[in-house]
């Protein structure tokens, strides 16, 4: 039993390019110090005396900057290269974290949050573009899952430690976040040395890349459905910690540990879960994942014990594992060579838009009736589930067959054993040019 489990873990992580592992290390370092945003609403309300509604609006300001950063990141990743852009933006984020605790008035905090979010959130589409470029299509869902694993492993430290530091002095949260961001930027610089990496595409692929992702109907439909779901999910860092304090009467360290429940389960089980469900319908599975994440929020008002809050978090986490990586993999595999940054940029814009709508709408509703936020989450979950099932029915089977029905990882393993040439064999097996695979996918400009 133990041997079989270890073999499944090994299979789940095998076959991913070295560059993806390096990006995961950088992401882990960066997220290990993520302390400011999870506790921002508590900082604004308890330390600066702001109302919950105003705190929600300020978190929404961060989201507005994130929308701008995501759009710029998607555009600039194709110009500067995703590695260079990530490195530059991480270095620029450090002063932003240092300046935030200096300000005491809401206009100054709003301006600082906006500036910080523009540069910090431009990293997301650049990272997703880099993962897409470095990874063969059949490995992308697992590659994004590895990125999420690294992020969540780091995030399991950040809020938990942040909860302790917040009881000592809130200023420590800003300092640690700045230090870890600087360390992540330095690691990225050491690993990749600011190289500009681009793929070589044919004239036909350049023509295909010229089309806007917004003309891709299934892609746009999925973005809208994910937007609704993510608007609910982004209560995670806004009204959720307030509700844990007000309804469940948890202390700051206990709130930090609640975040750790989410990240620990993801780290331990997401890759295994994705390996177990790789034959499931990806669109329908994303829909059920979105529903479960909303359901976990929606059941919060029906219990008062800390153990009940843990159960609700486990439901949210299961939904997150079923939807996040699969959605990113689906989007990445709809790209043509040359427009990866455009697709991942719009995907990041959707996430950033939700980060505006979620805290803003949630904060307003919370200030009127704190239970109503979670009842709305239930309604949204049902509507999104129905939407995804309709989308799956409307899509052509050929559009999703490579993700739903073909065991591409098994195909790659068979080809590797047959020829001893890992990535080239996979490229030949799926009838794609050898030079597009991981062995020689890039032109590197030093």
Tab-separated table of C-alpha atoms in Angstrom:
chain	number	residue	atom	x	y	z
A	1	UNK	CA	0.000	0.000	0.000
A	2	UNK	CA	2.753	2.445	0.982
A	3	UNK	CA	4.847	1.470	-2.039
A	4	UNK	CA	1.903	1.977	-4.388
A	5	UNK	CA	1.184	5.384	-2.870
A	6	UNK	CA	4.803	6.456	-3.242
A	7	UNK	CA	4.799	5.300	-6.855
A	8	UNK	CA	1.712	7.402	-7.535
A	9	UNK	CA	3.394	10.425	-6.020
A	10	UNK	CA	6.464	9.817	-8.170
A	11	UNK	CA	4.363	9.420	-11.315
A	12	UNK	CA	2.413	12.575	-10.532
A	13	UNK	CA	5.595	14.676	-10.401
A	14	UNK	CA	7.637	12.989	-13.144
A	15	UNK	CA	8.239	14.346	-16.632
A	16	UNK	CA	8.118	18.059	-15.816
A	17	UNK	CA	10.910	20.266	-17.230
A	18	UNK	CA	13.681	21.592	-14.985
A	19	UNK	CA	12.610	25.188	-15.698
A	20	UNK	CA	9.155	24.520	-14.255
A	21	UNK	CA	10.730	23.211	-11.047
A	22	UNK	CA	12.925	26.323	-10.799
A	23	UNK	CA	9.895	28.568	-11.268
A	24	UNK	CA	8.172	26.604	-8.512
A	25	UNK	CA	11.078	27.231	-6.130
A	26	UNK	CA	10.854	30.963	-6.820
A	27	UNK	CA	7.107	30.915	-6.272
A	28	UNK	CA	7.508	29.034	-2.995
A	29	UNK	CA	9.979	31.592	-1.650
A	30	UNK	CA	7.725	34.458	-2.677
A	31	UNK	CA	4.548	32.966	-1.192
A	32	UNK	CA	6.246	31.843	2.020
A	33	UNK	CA	6.271	35.512	3.007
A	34	UNK	CA	2.736	36.347	1.902
A	35	UNK	CA	1.365	37.989	5.006
A	36	UNK	CA	0.130	41.454	4.094
A	37	UNK	CA	-2.953	40.741	1.979
A	38	UNK	CA	-4.484	37.965	4.153
A	39	UNK	CA	-4.405	40.300	7.154
A	40	UNK	CA	-4.994	43.601	5.364
A	41	UNK	CA	-8.658	43.892	6.363
A	42	UNK	CA	-7.774	43.154	9.994
A	43	UNK	CA	-4.935	45.693	9.849
A	44	UNK	CA	-7.142	48.409	8.409
A	45	UNK	CA	-10.002	47.810	10.833
A	46	UNK	CA	-8.151	47.024	14.078
A	47	UNK	CA	-5.036	49.205	13.707
A	48	UNK	CA	-6.320	52.174	11.697
A	49	UNK	CA	-9.946	52.121	12.891
A	50	UNK	CA	-11.518	51.875	9.435
A	51	UNK	CA	-14.937	50.339	8.823
A	52	UNK	CA	-15.336	46.930	7.225
A	53	UNK	CA	-16.879	48.541	4.139
A	54	UNK	CA	-13.951	50.959	3.686
A	55	UNK	CA	-11.470	48.142	4.240
A	56	UNK	CA	-13.262	46.136	1.551
A	57	UNK	CA	-13.055	49.093	-0.852
A	58	UNK	CA	-9.318	49.459	-0.246
A	59	UNK	CA	-8.781	45.762	-0.939
A	60	UNK	CA	-10.818	46.423	-4.077
A	61	UNK	CA	-8.366	49.190	-5.003
A	62	UNK	CA	-5.612	46.594	-4.889
A	63	UNK	CA	-7.765	44.559	-7.237
A	64	UNK	CA	-8.121	47.476	-9.672
A	65	UNK	CA	-4.349	47.725	-9.813
A	66	UNK	CA	-4.207	43.955	-10.240
A	67	UNK	CA	-6.456	44.213	-13.313
A	68	UNK	CA	-4.106	46.788	-14.809
A	69	UNK	CA	-1.063	44.732	-13.826
A	70	UNK	CA	-2.519	41.532	-15.274
A	71	UNK	CA	-3.303	43.234	-18.583
A	72	UNK	CA	0.123	44.890	-18.779
A	73	UNK	CA	1.790	41.653	-17.717
A	74	UNK	CA	0.080	39.760	-20.511
A	75	UNK	CA	1.153	42.371	-23.048
A	76	UNK	CA	4.702	42.881	-21.806
A	77	UNK	CA	5.472	39.183	-21.327
A	78	UNK	CA	5.439	38.801	-25.095
A	79	UNK	CA	7.736	41.809	-25.535
A	80	UNK	CA	10.257	41.571	-22.685
A	81	UNK	CA	9.921	37.842	-22.172
A	82	UNK	CA	8.137	36.239	-19.199
A	83	UNK	CA	11.333	35.624	-17.199
A	84	UNK	CA	12.626	39.191	-17.476
A	85	UNK	CA	9.228	40.642	-16.635
A	86	UNK	CA	8.844	38.516	-13.499
A	87	UNK	CA	12.304	39.491	-12.281
A	88	UNK	CA	11.792	43.223	-12.822
A	89	UNK	CA	8.335	43.272	-11.219
A	90	UNK	CA	9.440	41.356	-8.135
A	91	UNK	CA	12.274	43.796	-7.501
A	92	UNK	CA	9.882	46.739	-7.960
A	93	UNK	CA	7.410	45.229	-5.468
A	94	UNK	CA	9.832	45.398	-2.547
A	95	UNK	CA	9.581	49.186	-1.945
A	96	UNK	CA	5.791	48.917	-2.162
A	97	UNK	CA	5.603	46.595	0.845
A	98	UNK	CA	7.981	48.829	2.799
A	99	UNK	CA	5.911	51.975	2.193
A	100	UNK	CA	2.467	50.574	3.042
A	101	UNK	CA	2.721	50.779	6.873
A	102	UNK	CA	4.013	54.355	6.628
A	103	UNK	CA	0.650	55.713	5.472
A	104	UNK	CA	-2.255	56.307	7.861
A	105	UNK	CA	-4.873	58.010	5.663
A	106	UNK	CA	-7.009	55.999	3.270
A	107	UNK	CA	-6.099	58.007	0.099
A	108	UNK	CA	-2.376	57.382	0.657
A	109	UNK	CA	-3.006	53.702	1.400
A	110	UNK	CA	-5.179	53.410	-1.705
A	111	UNK	CA	-2.464	54.924	-3.918
A	112	UNK	CA	0.184	52.686	-2.392
A	113	UNK	CA	-1.950	49.555	-2.763
A	114	UNK	CA	-2.712	50.403	-6.380
A	115	UNK	CA	0.950	50.958	-7.282
A	116	UNK	CA	2.033	47.789	-5.516
A	117	UNK	CA	-0.626	45.658	-7.161
A	118	UNK	CA	0.220	46.847	-10.688
A	119	UNK	CA	3.792	45.568	-10.469
A	120	UNK	CA	3.121	42.571	-8.192
A	121	UNK	CA	0.237	41.183	-10.214
A	122	UNK	CA	2.022	41.554	-13.557
A	123	UNK	CA	4.056	38.565	-12.359
A	124	UNK	CA	1.064	36.211	-12.624
A	125	UNK	CA	0.500	36.197	-16.416
A	126	UNK	CA	4.261	36.223	-16.954
A	127	UNK	CA	4.633	33.142	-14.756
A	128	UNK	CA	1.745	31.365	-16.498
A	129	UNK	CA	3.213	32.240	-19.906
A	130	UNK	CA	6.596	30.853	-18.879
A	131	UNK	CA	5.016	27.600	-17.674
A	132	UNK	CA	3.102	27.306	-20.948
A	133	UNK	CA	6.241	27.888	-23.026
A	134	UNK	CA	8.413	25.517	-21.037
A	135	UNK	CA	5.890	22.650	-20.946
A	136	UNK	CA	4.477	20.264	-23.536
A	137	UNK	CA	0.650	20.390	-23.830
A	138	UNK	CA	0.123	16.975	-22.239
A	139	UNK	CA	1.986	18.053	-19.088
A	140	UNK	CA	0.521	21.529	-18.615
A	141	UNK	CA	-2.219	20.710	-16.129
A	142	UNK	CA	0.327	18.993	-13.878
A	143	UNK	CA	2.802	21.851	-14.413
A	144	UNK	CA	0.233	24.379	-13.228
A	145	UNK	CA	-0.632	22.060	-10.351
A	146	UNK	CA	3.049	22.061	-9.353
A	147	UNK	CA	3.026	25.860	-9.403
A	148	UNK	CA	-0.058	25.847	-7.196
A	149	UNK	CA	1.580	23.320	-4.900
A	150	UNK	CA	4.623	25.560	-4.509
A	151	UNK	CA	2.445	28.616	-3.960
A	152	UNK	CA	0.244	26.876	-1.417
A	153	UNK	CA	3.175	25.272	0.384
A	154	UNK	CA	4.639	28.732	0.803
A	155	UNK	CA	1.245	30.186	1.664
A	156	UNK	CA	0.849	27.612	4.438
A	157	UNK	CA	3.788	29.297	6.191
A	158	UNK	CA	2.930	32.925	5.438
A	159	UNK	CA	-0.471	33.442	7.083
A	160	UNK	CA	0.298	31.028	9.932
A	161	UNK	CA	3.482	32.906	10.837
A	162	UNK	CA	1.759	36.184	10.019
A	163	UNK	CA	-0.944	35.481	12.578
A	164	UNK	CA	1.718	35.189	15.264
A	165	UNK	CA	3.642	38.257	14.075
A	166	UNK	CA	0.432	40.303	13.981
A	167	UNK	CA	-0.009	39.753	17.711
A	168	UNK	CA	3.475	41.198	18.251
A	169	UNK	CA	3.438	44.077	15.746
A	170	UNK	CA	1.648	44.449	12.412
A	171	UNK	CA	4.699	46.157	10.936
A	172	UNK	CA	6.554	42.839	10.971
A	173	UNK	CA	4.181	41.492	8.317
A	174	UNK	CA	5.181	44.189	5.835
A	175	UNK	CA	8.890	43.696	6.533
A	176	UNK	CA	8.816	39.915	6.072
A	177	UNK	CA	6.741	40.200	2.880
A	178	UNK	CA	9.300	42.629	1.448
A	179	UNK	CA	12.254	40.419	2.398
A	180	UNK	CA	10.813	37.243	0.860
A	181	UNK	CA	9.834	39.089	-2.323
A	182	UNK	CA	13.404	40.334	-2.615
A	183	UNK	CA	14.707	36.794	-2.047
A	184	UNK	CA	12.384	35.413	-4.739
A	185	UNK	CA	13.538	38.055	-7.219
A	186	UNK	CA	17.173	37.253	-6.461
A	187	UNK	CA	16.526	33.527	-6.946
A	188	UNK	CA	14.856	34.178	-10.295
A	189	UNK	CA	17.839	36.286	-11.332
A	190	UNK	CA	20.295	33.543	-10.335
A	191	UNK	CA	18.339	30.734	-12.000
A	192	UNK	CA	17.540	32.414	-15.323
A	193	UNK	CA	19.870	35.459	-15.495
A	194	UNK	CA	17.315	37.744	-17.154
A	195	UNK	CA	17.280	35.722	-20.361
A	196	UNK	CA	14.638	36.546	-22.961
A	197	UNK	CA	12.956	33.360	-24.100
A	198	UNK	CA	10.700	33.123	-27.132
A	199	UNK	CA	9.383	30.330	-29.300
A	200	UNK	CA	10.007	30.028	-33.018
A	201	UNK	CA	6.701	29.886	-34.859
A	202	UNK	CA	5.818	29.322	-38.495
A	203	UNK	CA	3.993	31.880	-40.655
A	204	UNK	CA	0.758	29.931	-40.209
A	205	UNK	CA	1.186	29.973	-36.441
A	206	UNK	CA	1.907	33.710	-36.488
A	207	UNK	CA	-1.335	34.228	-38.407
A	208	UNK	CA	-3.246	32.099	-35.880
A	209	UNK	CA	-1.679	34.025	-33.007
A	210	UNK	CA	-2.840	37.328	-34.468
A	211	UNK	CA	-6.461	36.576	-33.570
A	212	UNK	CA	-7.749	37.966	-30.292
A	213	UNK	CA	-8.492	35.433	-27.531
A	214	UNK	CA	-11.751	37.321	-27.021
A	215	UNK	CA	-12.953	35.872	-30.346
A	216	UNK	CA	-12.628	32.374	-28.887
A	217	UNK	CA	-16.199	31.695	-27.733
A	218	UNK	CA	-15.568	28.786	-25.312
A	219	UNK	CA	-12.637	30.675	-23.804
A	220	UNK	CA	-14.743	33.780	-23.190
A	221	UNK	CA	-17.615	31.717	-21.768
A	222	UNK	CA	-15.250	30.002	-19.374
A	223	UNK	CA	-13.753	33.328	-18.308
A	224	UNK	CA	-17.204	34.681	-17.439
A	225	UNK	CA	-18.143	31.582	-15.445
A	226	UNK	CA	-14.800	31.618	-13.633
A	227	UNK	CA	-15.239	35.337	-12.951
A	228	UNK	CA	-18.474	34.645	-11.075
A	229	UNK	CA	-16.873	31.813	-9.116
A	230	UNK	CA	-13.693	33.715	-8.323
A	231	UNK	CA	-15.691	36.726	-7.113
A	232	UNK	CA	-17.015	34.406	-4.430
A	233	UNK	CA	-13.652	32.748	-3.824
A	234	UNK	CA	-11.934	36.084	-3.180
A	235	UNK	CA	-13.857	36.393	0.063
A	236	UNK	CA	-10.907	34.247	1.205
A	237	UNK	CA	-8.737	37.263	1.927
A	238	UNK	CA	-11.438	39.834	2.691
A	239	UNK	CA	-14.688	38.967	4.487
A	240	UNK	CA	-13.684	35.399	5.407
A	241	UNK	CA	-11.112	36.345	8.093
A	242	UNK	CA	-13.595	38.896	9.440
A	243	UNK	CA	-16.279	36.204	9.659
A	244	UNK	CA	-13.892	33.853	11.438
A	245	UNK	CA	-13.326	36.596	13.984
A	246	UNK	CA	-16.931	37.790	14.328
A	247	UNK	CA	-18.923	34.549	13.976
A	248	UNK	CA	-16.509	31.818	15.077
A	249	UNK	CA	-14.578	34.074	17.525
A	250	UNK	CA	-11.157	32.857	16.366
A	251	UNK	CA	-7.935	34.601	17.372
A	252	UNK	CA	-5.428	35.923	14.838
A	253	UNK	CA	-3.144	32.849	15.135
A	254	UNK	CA	-6.163	30.560	14.740
A	255	UNK	CA	-7.213	32.458	11.615
A	256	UNK	CA	-3.732	31.978	10.221
A	257	UNK	CA	-3.952	28.246	10.932
A	258	UNK	CA	-7.273	28.088	9.079
A	259	UNK	CA	-5.499	29.322	5.960
A	260	UNK	CA	-2.889	26.619	6.589
A	261	UNK	CA	-5.598	23.920	6.517
A	262	UNK	CA	-6.346	24.911	2.926
A	263	UNK	CA	-2.767	24.991	1.753
A	264	UNK	CA	-1.667	21.829	3.573
A	265	UNK	CA	-4.409	19.726	1.979
A	266	UNK	CA	-3.551	21.128	-1.451
A	267	UNK	CA	0.138	20.356	-1.025
A	268	UNK	CA	-0.551	16.807	0.162
A	269	UNK	CA	-3.261	15.728	-2.254
A	270	UNK	CA	-3.773	17.939	-5.320
A	271	UNK	CA	-1.244	16.257	-7.610
A	272	UNK	CA	-2.568	12.805	-6.662
A	273	UNK	CA	-6.133	13.966	-7.215
A	274	UNK	CA	-5.346	15.325	-10.657
A	275	UNK	CA	-3.630	12.073	-11.583
A	276	UNK	CA	-6.688	10.097	-10.427
A	277	UNK	CA	-9.213	12.181	-12.396
A	278	UNK	CA	-7.202	12.744	-15.582
A	279	UNK	CA	-9.841	10.908	-17.652
A	280	UNK	CA	-12.748	12.994	-16.364
A	281	UNK	CA	-14.443	15.621	-18.506
A	282	UNK	CA	-12.344	18.702	-17.814
A	283	UNK	CA	-15.098	21.285	-18.365
A	284	UNK	CA	-17.656	19.447	-16.233
A	285	UNK	CA	-15.057	18.804	-13.539
A	286	UNK	CA	-14.143	22.495	-13.377
A	287	UNK	CA	-17.848	23.239	-12.950
A	288	UNK	CA	-18.213	20.826	-10.043
A	289	UNK	CA	-15.054	22.202	-8.486
A	290	UNK	CA	-16.431	25.737	-8.666
A	291	UNK	CA	-19.687	24.563	-7.115
A	292	UNK	CA	-17.911	22.878	-4.198
A	293	UNK	CA	-15.795	25.954	-3.479
A	294	UNK	CA	-18.947	28.088	-3.320
A	295	UNK	CA	-20.704	25.427	-1.234
A	296	UNK	CA	-17.911	25.510	1.337
A	297	UNK	CA	-18.446	29.243	1.818
A	298	UNK	CA	-22.221	28.892	1.708
A	299	UNK	CA	-22.456	26.501	4.664
A	300	UNK	CA	-20.446	28.724	7.022
A	301	UNK	CA	-23.461	30.348	8.761
A	302	UNK	CA	-24.908	26.960	9.751
A	303	UNK	CA	-22.279	26.188	12.410
A	304	UNK	CA	-20.449	27.971	15.200
A	305	UNK	CA	-17.676	25.605	16.299
A	306	UNK	CA	-14.094	25.942	15.053
A	307	UNK	CA	-14.231	22.304	13.893
A	308	UNK	CA	-17.189	23.162	11.684
A	309	UNK	CA	-15.185	25.975	10.088
A	310	UNK	CA	-12.443	23.437	9.325
A	311	UNK	CA	-14.973	21.151	7.596
A	312	UNK	CA	-16.245	24.065	5.508
A	313	UNK	CA	-12.676	24.924	4.549
A	314	UNK	CA	-12.075	21.328	3.441
A	315	UNK	CA	-15.085	21.573	1.109
A	316	UNK	CA	-13.722	24.822	-0.335
A	317	UNK	CA	-10.320	23.207	-0.755
A	318	UNK	CA	-11.720	20.188	-2.596
A	319	UNK	CA	-13.474	22.509	-5.020
A	320	UNK	CA	-10.314	24.541	-5.479
A	321	UNK	CA	-8.275	21.434	-6.287
A	322	UNK	CA	-10.834	20.274	-8.853
A	323	UNK	CA	-10.981	23.585	-10.680
A	324	UNK	CA	-7.935	25.860	-10.464
A	325	UNK	CA	-5.170	23.836	-12.133
A	326	UNK	CA	-7.543	22.284	-14.647
A	327	UNK	CA	-8.839	25.701	-15.665
A	328	UNK	CA	-5.303	27.024	-16.158
A	329	UNK	CA	-4.361	23.933	-18.159
A	330	UNK	CA	-7.465	24.275	-20.314
A	331	UNK	CA	-6.652	27.911	-21.093
A	332	UNK	CA	-3.000	27.131	-21.844
A	333	UNK	CA	-3.960	24.396	-24.281
A	334	UNK	CA	-6.249	26.725	-26.221
A	335	UNK	CA	-3.275	28.934	-27.069
A	336	UNK	CA	-1.543	28.973	-30.422
A	337	UNK	CA	2.215	29.426	-30.469
A	338	UNK	CA	2.872	33.129	-30.324
A	339	UNK	CA	-0.216	34.197	-28.362
A	340	UNK	CA	0.400	32.356	-25.096
A	341	UNK	CA	0.865	35.631	-23.232
A	342	UNK	CA	-2.398	37.009	-24.659
A	343	UNK	CA	-4.457	34.043	-23.433
A	344	UNK	CA	-2.752	33.879	-20.058
A	345	UNK	CA	-2.981	37.674	-19.793
A	346	UNK	CA	-6.763	37.648	-20.186
A	347	UNK	CA	-6.990	34.754	-17.756
A	348	UNK	CA	-5.016	36.841	-15.248
A	349	UNK	CA	-7.246	39.857	-15.980
A	350	UNK	CA	-10.267	37.726	-15.097
A	351	UNK	CA	-8.650	36.730	-11.808
A	352	UNK	CA	-7.702	40.318	-11.058
A	353	UNK	CA	-11.200	41.576	-11.886
A	354	UNK	CA	-12.614	39.045	-9.458
A	355	UNK	CA	-10.174	40.316	-6.842
A	356	UNK	CA	-11.810	43.737	-7.280
A	357	UNK	CA	-15.414	42.597	-7.302
A	358	UNK	CA	-15.037	40.021	-4.537
A	359	UNK	CA	-13.770	42.187	-1.670
A	360	UNK	CA	-15.786	45.231	-2.772
A	361	UNK	CA	-19.151	43.483	-3.091
A	362	UNK	CA	-18.416	41.205	-0.162
A	363	UNK	CA	-17.466	44.120	2.069
A	364	UNK	CA	-20.621	46.053	1.207
A	365	UNK	CA	-22.882	43.053	1.818
A	366	UNK	CA	-20.989	42.134	4.996
A	367	UNK	CA	-21.545	45.605	6.450
A	368	UNK	CA	-25.309	45.109	6.007
A	369	UNK	CA	-25.668	41.412	6.873
A	370	UNK	CA	-22.638	39.223	7.387
A	371	UNK	CA	-24.556	35.970	6.753
A	372	UNK	CA	-25.920	37.206	3.409
A	373	UNK	CA	-22.441	36.996	1.825
A	374	UNK	CA	-22.436	33.220	2.202
A	375	UNK	CA	-26.034	32.734	1.070
A	376	UNK	CA	-25.163	34.579	-2.141
A	377	UNK	CA	-22.192	32.234	-2.540
A	378	UNK	CA	-24.568	29.251	-2.605
A	379	UNK	CA	-26.673	30.793	-5.354
A	380	UNK	CA	-23.625	31.663	-7.444
A	381	UNK	CA	-22.298	28.118	-7.048
A	382	UNK	CA	-25.464	26.573	-8.476
A	383	UNK	CA	-25.582	29.007	-11.412
A	384	UNK	CA	-21.912	28.444	-12.270
A	385	UNK	CA	-22.333	24.665	-12.135
A	386	UNK	CA	-25.243	24.834	-14.579
A	387	UNK	CA	-23.234	27.155	-16.824
A	388	UNK	CA	-20.277	24.781	-17.034
A	389	UNK	CA	-22.507	21.817	-17.843
A	390	UNK	CA	-24.099	23.794	-20.686
A	391	UNK	CA	-20.664	24.863	-21.926
A	392	UNK	CA	-19.454	21.254	-21.959
A	393	UNK	CA	-22.519	20.254	-23.970
A	394	UNK	CA	-22.039	23.113	-26.460
A	395	UNK	CA	-18.338	22.512	-27.144
A	396	UNK	CA	-17.172	20.268	-29.957
A	397	UNK	CA	-15.644	17.012	-28.670
A	398	UNK	CA	-12.505	17.706	-30.707
A	399	UNK	CA	-11.921	20.931	-28.762
A	400	UNK	CA	-11.426	19.123	-25.468
A	401	UNK	CA	-10.623	15.539	-26.412
A	402	UNK	CA	-6.906	16.017	-25.813
A	403	UNK	CA	-7.591	16.974	-22.210
A	404	UNK	CA	-10.581	14.771	-21.439
A	405	UNK	CA	-10.004	11.409	-23.059
A	406	UNK	CA	-6.367	11.015	-24.108
A	407	UNK	CA	-3.877	9.876	-21.492
A	408	UNK	CA	-1.033	11.963	-22.918
A	409	UNK	CA	1.267	11.281	-19.951
A	410	UNK	CA	0.942	7.545	-20.538
A	411	UNK	CA	1.617	8.120	-24.229
A	412	UNK	CA	4.762	10.036	-23.347
A	413	UNK	CA	5.937	7.324	-20.937
A	414	UNK	CA	5.444	4.612	-23.553
A	415	UNK	CA	7.308	6.626	-26.144
A	416	UNK	CA	10.138	7.307	-23.728
A	417	UNK	CA	10.561	3.644	-22.866
A	418	UNK	CA	10.399	2.681	-26.530
A	419	UNK	CA	12.998	5.140	-27.803
A	420	UNK	CA	14.899	6.456	-24.807
A	421	UNK	CA	14.265	10.021	-26.053
A	422	UNK	CA	11.750	11.532	-23.607
A	423	UNK	CA	10.336	14.703	-25.124
A	424	UNK	CA	11.170	14.080	-28.777
A	425	UNK	CA	9.326	10.771	-28.677
A	426	UNK	CA	6.244	12.488	-27.278
A	427	UNK	CA	6.377	15.111	-30.015
A	428	UNK	CA	6.510	12.451	-32.722
A	429	UNK	CA	3.732	10.447	-31.072
A	430	UNK	CA	1.299	13.346	-31.142
A	431	UNK	CA	2.346	14.445	-34.624
A	432	UNK	CA	3.928	17.743	-33.665
A	433	UNK	CA	7.243	19.175	-34.877
A	434	UNK	CA	10.115	17.995	-32.728
A	435	UNK	CA	11.560	21.472	-32.397
A	436	UNK	CA	8.451	22.721	-30.585
A	437	UNK	CA	9.039	20.430	-27.605
A	438	UNK	CA	11.035	20.965	-24.474
A	439	UNK	CA	14.352	19.874	-25.991
A	440	UNK	CA	14.679	22.904	-28.291
A	441	UNK	CA	11.646	25.117	-27.788
A	442	UNK	CA	13.319	28.486	-27.405
A	443	UNK	CA	15.569	31.067	-28.888
A	444	UNK	CA	17.516	32.501	-25.972
A	445	UNK	CA	18.911	36.007	-26.093
A	446	UNK	CA	21.413	36.789	-23.362
